Coordinates of C-alpha atoms and ligand atoms in Angstrom, one line a residue:
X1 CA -14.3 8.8 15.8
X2 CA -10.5 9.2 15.4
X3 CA -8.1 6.6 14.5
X4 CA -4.2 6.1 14.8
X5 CA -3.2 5.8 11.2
X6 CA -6.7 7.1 9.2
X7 CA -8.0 10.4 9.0
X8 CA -11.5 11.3 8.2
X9 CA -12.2 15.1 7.0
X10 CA -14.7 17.2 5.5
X11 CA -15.4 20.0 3.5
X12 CA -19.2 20.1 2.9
X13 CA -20.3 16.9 1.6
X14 CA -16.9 15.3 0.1
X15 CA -15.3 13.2 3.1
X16 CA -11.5 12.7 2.5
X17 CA -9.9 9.5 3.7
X18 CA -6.6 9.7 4.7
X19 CA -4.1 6.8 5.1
X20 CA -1.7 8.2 7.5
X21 CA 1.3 6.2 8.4
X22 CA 4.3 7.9 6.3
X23 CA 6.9 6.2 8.2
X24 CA 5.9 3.4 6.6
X25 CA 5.2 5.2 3.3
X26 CA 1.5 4.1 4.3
X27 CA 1.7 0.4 4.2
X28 CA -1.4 -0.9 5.8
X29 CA -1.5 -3.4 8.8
X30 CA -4.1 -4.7 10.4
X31 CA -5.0 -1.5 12.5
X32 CA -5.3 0.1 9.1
X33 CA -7.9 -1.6 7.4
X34 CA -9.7 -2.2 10.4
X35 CA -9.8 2.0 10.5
X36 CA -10.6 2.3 7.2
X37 CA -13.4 0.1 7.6
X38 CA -15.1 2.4 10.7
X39 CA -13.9 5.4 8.2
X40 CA -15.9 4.7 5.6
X41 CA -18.8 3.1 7.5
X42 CA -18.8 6.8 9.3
X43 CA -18.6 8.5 5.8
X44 CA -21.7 6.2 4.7
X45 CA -23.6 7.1 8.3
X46 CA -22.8 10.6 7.6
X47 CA -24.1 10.7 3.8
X48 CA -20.8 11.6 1.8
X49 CA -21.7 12.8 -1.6
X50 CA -18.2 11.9 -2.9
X51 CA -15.3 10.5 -0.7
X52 CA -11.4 10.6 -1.9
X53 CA -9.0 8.3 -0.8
X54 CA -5.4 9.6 -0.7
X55 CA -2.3 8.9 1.6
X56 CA 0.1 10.7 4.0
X57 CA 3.1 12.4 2.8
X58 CA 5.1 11.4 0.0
X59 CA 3.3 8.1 -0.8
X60 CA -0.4 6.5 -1.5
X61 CA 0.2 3.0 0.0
X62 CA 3.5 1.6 -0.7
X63 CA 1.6 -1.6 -0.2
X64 CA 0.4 -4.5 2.8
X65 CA 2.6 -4.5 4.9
X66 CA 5.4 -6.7 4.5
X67 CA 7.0 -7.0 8.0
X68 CA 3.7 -7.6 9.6
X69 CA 3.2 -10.7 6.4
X70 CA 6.9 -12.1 6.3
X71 CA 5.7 -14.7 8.9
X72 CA 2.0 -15.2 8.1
X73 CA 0.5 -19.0 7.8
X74 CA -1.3 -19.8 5.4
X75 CA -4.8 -19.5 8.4
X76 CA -3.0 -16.3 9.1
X77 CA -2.9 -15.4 5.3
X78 CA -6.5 -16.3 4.8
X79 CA -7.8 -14.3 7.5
X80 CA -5.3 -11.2 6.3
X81 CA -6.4 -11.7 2.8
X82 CA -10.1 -11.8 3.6
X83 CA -9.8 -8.2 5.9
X84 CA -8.1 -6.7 2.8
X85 CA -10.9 -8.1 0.3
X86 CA -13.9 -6.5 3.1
X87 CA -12.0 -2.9 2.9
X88 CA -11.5 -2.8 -1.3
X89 CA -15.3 -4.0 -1.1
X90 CA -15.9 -1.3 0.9
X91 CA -14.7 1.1 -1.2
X92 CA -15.9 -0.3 -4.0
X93 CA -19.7 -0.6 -2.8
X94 CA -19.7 3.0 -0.9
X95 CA -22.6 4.1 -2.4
X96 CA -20.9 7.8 -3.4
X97 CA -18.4 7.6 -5.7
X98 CA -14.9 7.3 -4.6
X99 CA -12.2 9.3 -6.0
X100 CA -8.7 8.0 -5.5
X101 CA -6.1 10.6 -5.2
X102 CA -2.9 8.6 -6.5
X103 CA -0.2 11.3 -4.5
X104 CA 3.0 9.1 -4.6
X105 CA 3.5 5.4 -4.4
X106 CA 0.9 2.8 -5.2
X107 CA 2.1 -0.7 -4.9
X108 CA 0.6 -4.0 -4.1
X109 CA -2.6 -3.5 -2.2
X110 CA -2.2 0.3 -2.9
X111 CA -2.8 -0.2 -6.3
X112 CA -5.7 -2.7 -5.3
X113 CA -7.0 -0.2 -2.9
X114 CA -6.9 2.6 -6.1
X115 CA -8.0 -0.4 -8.2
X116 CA -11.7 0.1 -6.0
X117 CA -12.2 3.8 -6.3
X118 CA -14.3 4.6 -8.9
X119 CA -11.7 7.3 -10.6
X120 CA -8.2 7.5 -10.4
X121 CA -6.3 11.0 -10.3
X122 CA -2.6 10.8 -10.4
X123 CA 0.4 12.8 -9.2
X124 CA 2.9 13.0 -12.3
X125 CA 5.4 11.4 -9.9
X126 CA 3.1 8.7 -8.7
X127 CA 4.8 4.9 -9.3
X128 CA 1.9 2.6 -9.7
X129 CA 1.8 -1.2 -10.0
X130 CA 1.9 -4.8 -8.1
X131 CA 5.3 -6.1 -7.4
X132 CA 3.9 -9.3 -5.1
X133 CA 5.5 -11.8 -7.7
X134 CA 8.6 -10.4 -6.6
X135 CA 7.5 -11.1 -3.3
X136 CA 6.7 -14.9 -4.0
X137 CA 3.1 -14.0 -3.5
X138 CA 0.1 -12.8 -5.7
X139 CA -1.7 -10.1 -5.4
X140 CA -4.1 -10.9 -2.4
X141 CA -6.6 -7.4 -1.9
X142 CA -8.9 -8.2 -5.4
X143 CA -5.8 -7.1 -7.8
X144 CA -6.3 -10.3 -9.7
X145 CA -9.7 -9.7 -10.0
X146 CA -10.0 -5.6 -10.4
X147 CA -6.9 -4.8 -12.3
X148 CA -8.3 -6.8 -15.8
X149 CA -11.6 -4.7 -15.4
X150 CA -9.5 -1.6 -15.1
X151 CA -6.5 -1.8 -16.8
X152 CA -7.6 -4.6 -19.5
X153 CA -6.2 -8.1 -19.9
X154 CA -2.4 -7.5 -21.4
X155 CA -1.7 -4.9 -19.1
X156 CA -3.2 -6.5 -15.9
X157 CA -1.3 -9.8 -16.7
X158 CA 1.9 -7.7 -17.5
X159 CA 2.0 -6.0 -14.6
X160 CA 1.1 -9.0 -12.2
X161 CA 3.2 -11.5 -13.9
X162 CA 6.1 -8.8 -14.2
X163 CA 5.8 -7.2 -10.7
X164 CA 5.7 -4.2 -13.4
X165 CA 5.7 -0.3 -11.3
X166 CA 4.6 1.7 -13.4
X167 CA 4.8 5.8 -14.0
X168 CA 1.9 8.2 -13.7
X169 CA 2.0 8.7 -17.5
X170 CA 2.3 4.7 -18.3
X171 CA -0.4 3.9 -15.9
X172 CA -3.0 6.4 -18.1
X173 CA -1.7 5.4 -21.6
X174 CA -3.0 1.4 -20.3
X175 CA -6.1 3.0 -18.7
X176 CA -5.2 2.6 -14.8
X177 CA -5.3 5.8 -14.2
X178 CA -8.3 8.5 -15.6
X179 CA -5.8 11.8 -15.7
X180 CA -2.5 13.0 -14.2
X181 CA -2.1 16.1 -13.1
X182 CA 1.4 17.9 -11.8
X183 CA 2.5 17.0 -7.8
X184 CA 1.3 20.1 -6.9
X185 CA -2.0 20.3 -8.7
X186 CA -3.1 16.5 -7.1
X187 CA -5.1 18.1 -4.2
X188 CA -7.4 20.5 -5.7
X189 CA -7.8 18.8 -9.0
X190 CA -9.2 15.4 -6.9
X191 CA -11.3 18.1 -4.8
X192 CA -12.3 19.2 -7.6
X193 CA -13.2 16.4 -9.2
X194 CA -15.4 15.3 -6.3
X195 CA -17.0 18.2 -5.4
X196 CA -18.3 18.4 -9.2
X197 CA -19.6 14.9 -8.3
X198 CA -21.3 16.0 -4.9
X199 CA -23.0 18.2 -6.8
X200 CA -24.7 15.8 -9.3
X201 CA -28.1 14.3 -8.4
X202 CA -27.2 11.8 -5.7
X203 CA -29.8 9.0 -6.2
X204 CA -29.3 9.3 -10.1
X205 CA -25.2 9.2 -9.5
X206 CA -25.8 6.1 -7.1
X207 CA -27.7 4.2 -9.0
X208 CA -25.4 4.6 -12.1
X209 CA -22.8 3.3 -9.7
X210 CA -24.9 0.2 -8.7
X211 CA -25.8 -0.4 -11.8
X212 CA -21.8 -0.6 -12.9
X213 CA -21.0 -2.1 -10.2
X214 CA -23.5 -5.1 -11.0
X215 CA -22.0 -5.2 -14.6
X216 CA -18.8 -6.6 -13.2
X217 CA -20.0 -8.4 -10.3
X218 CA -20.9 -12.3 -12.1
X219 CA -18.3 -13.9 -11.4
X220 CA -15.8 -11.9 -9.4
X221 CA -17.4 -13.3 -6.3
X222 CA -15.7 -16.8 -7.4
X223 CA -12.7 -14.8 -8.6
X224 CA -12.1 -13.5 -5.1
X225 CA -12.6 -16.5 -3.2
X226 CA -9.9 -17.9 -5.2
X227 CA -7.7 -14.8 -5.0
X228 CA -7.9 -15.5 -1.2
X229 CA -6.9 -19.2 -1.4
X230 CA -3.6 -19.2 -3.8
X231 CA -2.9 -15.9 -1.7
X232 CA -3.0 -17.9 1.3
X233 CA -1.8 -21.2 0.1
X234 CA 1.8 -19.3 -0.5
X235 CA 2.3 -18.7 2.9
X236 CA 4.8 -20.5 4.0
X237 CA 6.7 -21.3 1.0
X238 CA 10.0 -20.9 0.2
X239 CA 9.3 -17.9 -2.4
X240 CA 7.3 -16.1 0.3
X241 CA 9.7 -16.0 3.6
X242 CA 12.6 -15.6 0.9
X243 CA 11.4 -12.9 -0.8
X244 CA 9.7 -11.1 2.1
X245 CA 12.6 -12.0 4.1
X246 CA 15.2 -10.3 1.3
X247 CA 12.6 -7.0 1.2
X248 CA 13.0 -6.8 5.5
X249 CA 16.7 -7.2 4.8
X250 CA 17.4 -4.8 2.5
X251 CA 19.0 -7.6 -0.3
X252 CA 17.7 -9.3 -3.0
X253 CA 15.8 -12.3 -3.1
X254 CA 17.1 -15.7 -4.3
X255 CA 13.8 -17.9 -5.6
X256 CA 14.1 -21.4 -6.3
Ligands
CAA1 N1 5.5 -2.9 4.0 C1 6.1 -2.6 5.2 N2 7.0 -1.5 5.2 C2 7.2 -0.8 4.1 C3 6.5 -1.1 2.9 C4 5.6 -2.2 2.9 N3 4.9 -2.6 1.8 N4 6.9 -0.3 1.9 C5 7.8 0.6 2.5 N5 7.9 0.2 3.8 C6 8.8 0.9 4.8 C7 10.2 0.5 4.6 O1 10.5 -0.7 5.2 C8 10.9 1.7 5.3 O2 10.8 1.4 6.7 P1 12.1 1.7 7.6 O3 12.4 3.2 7.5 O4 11.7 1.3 9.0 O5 13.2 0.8 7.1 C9 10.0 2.9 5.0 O6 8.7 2.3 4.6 C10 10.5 3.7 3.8 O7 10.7 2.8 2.7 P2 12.1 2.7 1.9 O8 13.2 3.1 2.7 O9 12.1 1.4 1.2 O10 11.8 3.9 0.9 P3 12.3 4.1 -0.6 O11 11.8 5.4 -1.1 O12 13.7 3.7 -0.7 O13 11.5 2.9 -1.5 C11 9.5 1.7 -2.2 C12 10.1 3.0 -1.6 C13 10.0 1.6 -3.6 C14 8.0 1.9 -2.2 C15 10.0 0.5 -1.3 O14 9.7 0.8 0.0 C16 9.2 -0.7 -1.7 O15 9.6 -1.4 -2.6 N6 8.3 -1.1 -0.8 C17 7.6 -2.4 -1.0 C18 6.6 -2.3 -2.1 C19 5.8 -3.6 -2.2 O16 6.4 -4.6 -2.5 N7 4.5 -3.6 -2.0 C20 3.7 -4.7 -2.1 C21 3.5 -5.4 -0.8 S1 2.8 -7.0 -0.9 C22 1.1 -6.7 -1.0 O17 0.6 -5.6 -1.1 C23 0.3 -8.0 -1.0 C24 -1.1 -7.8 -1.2 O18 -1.6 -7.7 -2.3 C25 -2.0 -8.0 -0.1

């Protein structure tokens, strides 16, 4: 299959999945996710060992996309939010392990999307973080939910509450990212990485991944569900068209 804005490629057994919409520094829309979703149910058909997850160009995902949200309703924003919770699930229950390839910007449901891999690789000039706050919105693809696990408590609630971006170097000294490697290094070291994976014993690898996976699941279920409704239920507000509004318009914001 081939898709618009995703590419799926192969060498061997390691599938690499590509968000490719650089214009838009690889903000995902609707046509997106909805590729990334047959991308990685192809990858799963096909029997990846190890898939990475990297982005177009100069970015990762510079986010959701904001022009596509700005007008959203809160129906709207449910639906959107529950599309970008099925894709991070996705990731997160492919049963290969995932290696996100952190290659530039990593913002909002970027660093939600990174937040699902199972190991995060960064470019030294990678800006990670979740700047919705700033947006009059929360983070609505599982960062409320992921980023504690990942990044621990302080630095999940600093980041969210802050709209904090942080550098490559940052991100590893609070644990949201594994390594960092130089720009130019990113590619092979992430190839790397998963091709020592592909090379472990498959069933053995996927069942430690279950098995971690189930660790965190208890109550993240419930966490989600309520991600999705104070996601949606700001929709609509003042914050939300402001802020989204002062993003599309190049100013900044003025909350209430
Ligand atoms: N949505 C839509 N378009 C976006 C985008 C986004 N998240 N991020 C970047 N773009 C677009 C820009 O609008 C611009 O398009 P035009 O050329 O048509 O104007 C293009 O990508 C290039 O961006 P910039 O000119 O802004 O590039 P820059 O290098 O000056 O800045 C940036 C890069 C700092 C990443 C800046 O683009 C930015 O702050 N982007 C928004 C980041 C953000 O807030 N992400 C979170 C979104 S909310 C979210 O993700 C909610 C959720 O949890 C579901």
């Amino acid at each position: 299959m081939s898709w618009e804005t995703v590419t799926l490629e192969w060498d061997g057994d390691v599938a690499t999945l590509t968000i490719d919409r650089p214009d838009a520094l690889n903000a995902l829309n609707v046509e997106t996710l909805e590729a990334m979703q047959e991308a990685l149910a192809e990858a799963k058909r096909e029997d990846a060992r190890a898939l990475v997850l990297t982005g177009a160009g100069n970015a990762f995902i510079a986010g959701a996309d904001i022009k596509y949200m700005q007008d959203l309703s809160t129906e709207e924003a449910l639906e959107w939010g529950e599309l970008g919770h099925a894709v991070a699930d996705a990731i997160e229950a492919f049963p290969a392990p995932v290696v996100a390839a952190i290659n530039g910007f990593a913002l909002g449901g970027g660093c939600e999307m990174a937040a699902a891999c199972d190991l995060r690789v960064a470019a030294e000039s990678a800006v990670i973080g979740q700047p919705e706050i700033d947006l009059g919105i929360v983070p609505g693809f599982g960062g409320t939910q992921r980023l504690p696990e990942v990044a621990g408590e302080e630095a999940a609630r600093r980041i969210i509450y802050l709209g904090q971006r942080l550098d490559a170097e940052t991100a590893a000294e609070v644990g949201l990212v594994g390594e960092v490697v130089g720009d130019d290094e990113l590619d092979a070291r992430a190839s790397d990485l998963a091709a020592e994976l592909a090379e472990k014993p498959a069933l053995a690898l996927r069942g430690a991944k279950r098995a971690m996976n189930q660790r965190a699941e208890g109550s993240k279920e419930a966490g989600l569900g309520y991600e999705r409704e104070v996601f949606a239920g700001l929709f609509g507000t003042h914050d939300q068209r402001e802020g989204m509004e002062a993003f599309v318009e190049d100013r900044d914001p003025s909350f209430k």
